[in-house]
C-alpha positions as MATLAB code, in Angstrom:
seq = 'MSIGLLGQKIGMTSVYDANGRLHPVTVIAAGDNALLRRLTNENDGYSAVQVGFDSQKESRVNKAELGVFKSANSEPKRFVREFRLTSDLAEGEVDLTVTQFQSGDFVDVIGRSKGKGFQGVMKKHNFDGQGAAHGSKTHRRNGAVGNRSTPGRIWKNMGMPGHLGDERVTVQNLQVMQVREAEKVILISGAVPGCNGSYVVVRPAIKNPAAQIKLHQQHAKQDKAVAKKHEAEKKSEEKKPEAEKKQEAEKKPEAAEKK';
ca = [
       7.112  -21.018   -2.015;
       7.495  -24.749   -2.702;
       4.821  -25.737   -5.237;
       6.486  -28.619   -7.085;
       8.607  -29.341  -10.137;
       8.456  -31.231  -13.418;
      11.330  -33.577  -14.119;
      12.687  -36.543  -16.031;
      13.625  -39.883  -14.506;
      17.298  -40.570  -15.248;
      17.738  -43.881  -13.450;
      18.623  -45.395  -10.077;
      21.795  -45.462   -8.008;
      22.682  -45.545   -4.304;
      24.091  -43.013   -1.821;
      25.260  -43.056    1.790;
      23.578  -40.935    4.471;
      25.290  -39.194    7.415;
      25.080  -42.401    9.492;
      26.761  -44.529    6.833;
      23.599  -46.317    5.687;
      23.294  -47.119    1.991;
      20.039  -45.951    0.356;
      18.767  -46.799   -3.145;
      17.740  -43.540   -4.828;
      16.127  -42.392   -8.056;
      17.859  -39.544   -9.900;
      15.446  -36.954  -11.318;
      16.629  -34.117  -13.583;
      14.475  -31.100  -12.740;
      16.121  -28.170  -14.494;
      14.592  -26.146  -17.359;
      11.217  -25.590  -15.619;
       9.506  -22.568  -17.202;
       6.535  -20.581  -15.888;
       4.021  -20.414  -18.757;
       0.788  -19.010  -17.271;
      -0.669  -17.651  -14.052;
      -4.297  -18.586  -13.456;
      -6.124  -16.372  -10.956;
      -9.390  -16.659   -9.056;
     -10.625  -13.461  -10.685;
     -10.034  -14.495  -14.311;
     -10.086  -18.309  -14.274;
     -12.126  -19.266  -11.206;
      -9.183  -20.935   -9.458;
      -5.584  -20.145   -8.619;
      -2.744  -22.088  -10.261;
       0.473  -21.827  -12.236;
       1.161  -23.622  -15.505;
       4.688  -24.996  -15.813;
       6.503  -26.470  -18.821;
       9.519  -28.785  -19.043;
      11.884  -30.051  -21.783;
      12.112  -27.895  -24.919;
      11.072  -29.117  -28.363;
      10.765  -27.819  -31.951;
       8.080  -25.290  -32.894;
       7.011  -27.514  -35.805;
       5.751  -30.140  -33.330;
       3.399  -27.743  -31.505;
      -0.056  -26.595  -32.642;
      -0.909  -22.882  -32.962;
      -2.914  -22.665  -29.731;
      -0.059  -24.104  -27.664;
       2.507  -22.003  -29.511;
       0.566  -18.854  -28.556;
       0.843  -19.760  -24.861;
       4.594  -20.341  -25.147;
       5.184  -17.089  -27.041;
       3.151  -15.037  -24.551;
       5.416  -16.441  -21.812;
       8.582  -15.739  -23.880;
       9.434  -19.420  -23.593;
      10.518  -22.173  -25.959;
       7.873  -24.834  -26.752;
       7.779  -27.517  -24.049;
       7.016  -31.237  -24.303;
       5.642  -31.708  -20.788;
       3.154  -29.161  -19.392;
       1.277  -29.412  -16.091;
      -0.573  -27.167  -13.622;
       0.079  -26.757   -9.906;
      -2.949  -25.639   -7.885;
      -2.492  -22.885   -5.283;
      -4.544  -21.760   -2.300;
      -4.416  -18.117   -3.443;
      -2.818  -15.941   -6.122;
       0.960  -15.510   -5.907;
       3.000  -12.408   -6.676;
       5.617  -12.299   -9.446;
       8.634  -13.229   -7.314;
       6.969  -15.899   -5.162;
       7.176  -18.813   -7.630;
      10.392  -20.824   -7.247;
      10.958  -23.318  -10.087;
      14.471  -24.441   -9.147;
      15.592  -27.622   -7.371;
      16.468  -25.526   -4.294;
      12.785  -25.359   -3.318;
      13.382  -28.860   -1.890;
      15.919  -29.702    0.801;
      17.507  -32.910    2.018;
      15.065  -34.600    4.415;
      11.889  -33.216    2.805;
       9.080  -35.626    1.925;
       7.590  -35.549   -1.572;
       4.964  -37.264   -3.716;
       6.075  -38.393   -7.185;
       3.514  -38.782   -9.977;
       4.429  -40.728  -13.105;
       3.177  -43.225  -15.667;
       3.860  -46.872  -14.859;
       5.545  -49.229  -17.319;
       3.110  -50.965  -19.685;
       3.088  -54.766  -19.309;
       0.543  -55.587  -22.006;
      -2.234  -58.188  -21.557;
      -1.542  -60.284  -18.444;
      -3.225  -63.126  -16.590;
      -4.576  -63.086  -13.050;
      -1.406  -64.483  -11.455;
       0.734  -61.580  -12.635;
      -1.945  -58.877  -12.569;
      -3.749  -59.704   -9.281;
      -1.225  -61.985   -7.544;
      -3.510  -65.058   -7.618;
      -1.968  -68.313   -6.346;
      -3.017  -70.322   -9.376;
      -4.488  -73.818   -9.389;
      -2.996  -77.228   -8.749;
       0.016  -78.102  -10.851;
      -0.578  -81.901  -10.794;
      -1.104  -84.055  -13.880;
      -4.530  -84.214  -15.477;
      -5.241  -80.466  -15.397;
      -4.527  -77.758  -17.961;
      -5.730  -74.769  -15.922;
      -2.636  -74.158  -13.790;
      -2.588  -70.359  -14.271;
      -6.312  -69.739  -14.883;
      -8.535  -67.784  -12.500;
     -11.125  -70.559  -12.034;
     -14.757  -69.954  -10.996;
     -15.911  -66.324  -10.836;
     -19.583  -66.711   -9.803;
     -22.117  -68.961   -8.020;
     -25.028  -70.526  -10.000;
     -28.287  -68.566  -10.068;
     -27.516  -66.562   -6.920;
     -26.302  -63.953   -7.606;
     -26.487  -65.060  -11.244;
     -23.843  -62.583  -12.308;
     -20.207  -61.693  -11.775;
     -19.551  -59.180   -9.019;
     -17.999  -55.859   -9.985;
     -14.206  -55.502   -9.572;
     -13.681  -59.250   -9.875;
     -10.017  -59.943  -10.651;
      -9.839  -60.905  -14.327;
      -7.123  -61.062  -16.993;
      -6.502  -57.774  -18.775;
      -4.139  -54.930  -19.587;
      -1.554  -54.152  -16.906;
       0.396  -50.931  -16.379;
       0.640  -47.751  -18.482;
      -1.448  -45.737  -16.012;
      -0.978  -42.720  -13.757;
       0.582  -43.727  -10.437;
       1.363  -41.585   -7.370;
       3.985  -42.778   -4.891;
       3.612  -40.885   -1.622;
       5.977  -39.832    1.175;
       9.329  -40.434   -0.491;
      12.266  -38.728    1.209;
      14.628  -36.357   -0.594;
      18.165  -37.632    0.055;
      20.167  -35.000   -1.835;
      19.593  -31.853   -3.893;
      22.436  -31.053   -6.291;
      21.949  -27.472   -7.431;
      24.901  -27.395   -9.849;
      23.675  -30.493  -11.705;
      19.970  -29.545  -11.294;
      19.022  -33.006  -10.056;
      17.120  -34.390   -7.062;
      17.964  -37.742   -5.482;
      14.829  -39.328   -4.015;
      14.841  -42.409   -1.803;
      13.292  -45.517   -3.365;
      11.720  -46.172   -6.752;
       9.355  -43.933   -8.709;
       6.878  -44.912  -11.465;
       7.910  -45.132  -15.104;
      10.865  -46.117  -17.228;
      14.141  -44.211  -17.552;
      13.563  -41.044  -19.563;
       9.883  -40.738  -18.599;
       8.443  -37.503  -17.193;
       7.397  -37.151  -13.556;
       5.826  -34.541  -11.277;
       7.516  -33.943   -7.916;
       5.394  -32.090   -5.345;
       5.540  -31.596   -1.552;
       3.964  -34.558    0.283;
       0.372  -33.844    1.315;
      -0.233  -36.823    3.641;
       2.927  -36.655    5.749;
       2.442  -34.935    9.167;
       5.766  -33.062    9.046;
       5.170  -32.047    5.431;
       1.603  -30.970    6.251;
       2.834  -28.684    9.041;
       5.342  -27.108    6.664;
       2.655  -26.727    3.988;
       0.214  -25.105    6.452;
       2.935  -22.662    7.516;
       3.544  -21.728    3.879;
      -0.186  -21.250    3.275;
      -0.540  -19.151    6.451;
       2.385  -16.976    5.386;
       0.872  -16.592    1.928;
      -2.601  -15.732    3.300;
      -1.042  -13.207    5.683;
       0.749  -11.489    2.778;
      -2.505  -11.349    0.768;
      -4.428   -9.945    3.772;
      -1.725   -7.329    4.315;
      -1.968   -6.323    0.659;
      -5.782   -5.975    0.872;
      -5.475   -3.937    4.072;
      -3.011   -1.548    2.412;
      -5.378   -1.126   -0.551;
      -8.292   -0.466    1.818;
      -6.331    2.180    3.728;
      -5.336    3.912    0.506;
      -9.017    4.045   -0.522;
      -9.992    5.479    2.887;
      -7.335    8.170    2.640;
      -8.601    9.419   -0.720;
     -11.848   11.021    0.597;
      -9.921   12.722    3.441;
      -7.541   14.313    0.957;
     -10.477   15.496   -1.125;
     -12.110   17.016    2.002;
      -8.921   18.909    2.795;
      -8.826   20.291   -0.732;
     -12.458   21.464   -0.415;
     -11.754   23.057    2.983;
      -8.800   24.930    1.504;
     -10.907   26.147   -1.411;
     -13.709   27.660    0.820;
     -11.559   30.435    2.468;
     -10.189   31.369   -0.940;
     -13.753   31.799   -2.288;
     -14.765   33.932    0.762;
     -11.774   36.257    0.283;
     -12.679   36.813   -3.359;
     -16.219   37.921   -2.381;
];
């Protein structure tokens, strides 16, 4: 089942499609994904898998984290995230290789945007700025932000100077152009958040109609497998009393013969 992958942004390049069109793509290295924990509805209240990426030294990990890695027989990882599931998965149903995506699939990429520091309103909010004629020294200032005694305050969410970037950003509905299994990389159309070398989460798109249909089919298949498992368990429980009845019926003639 396609749940998503953790990866590292390598950089950007360009590739040609089957029709000869040139597409700018981002190269994401997504090998070395390790399954660390399985969270179940019964034990944890929700169903998910915890995945780690990019090994690091044991000396840089605290004891609590090290216990999780050792219980999973895995090296300590720098980047750890959870992927939520609709229901619990069996042992062999979690695919953490790049082959879970195919060329033409749509994905969402989550990363951390580049930090730009403290910026003014023209760069941060795309303000036009004020007149650039002589006699004024407020060319790049935001200008008036309120109106006298009514309302007598500044409205919430007013565009003001401040820190820009260095925040979680999700870019939706990006198309997978190529999946290179030997190199363990995914080539995704367009740009993704973050600088080269930053960590990203690649997951199946959740707001694309084609991707939604595929996701619903996967969930239906998964639910069907779970229902089939419960039905088999129920039948095995129903068969137990019948077997016990047969044993009792066999014992009664033996007791009568002894008398």
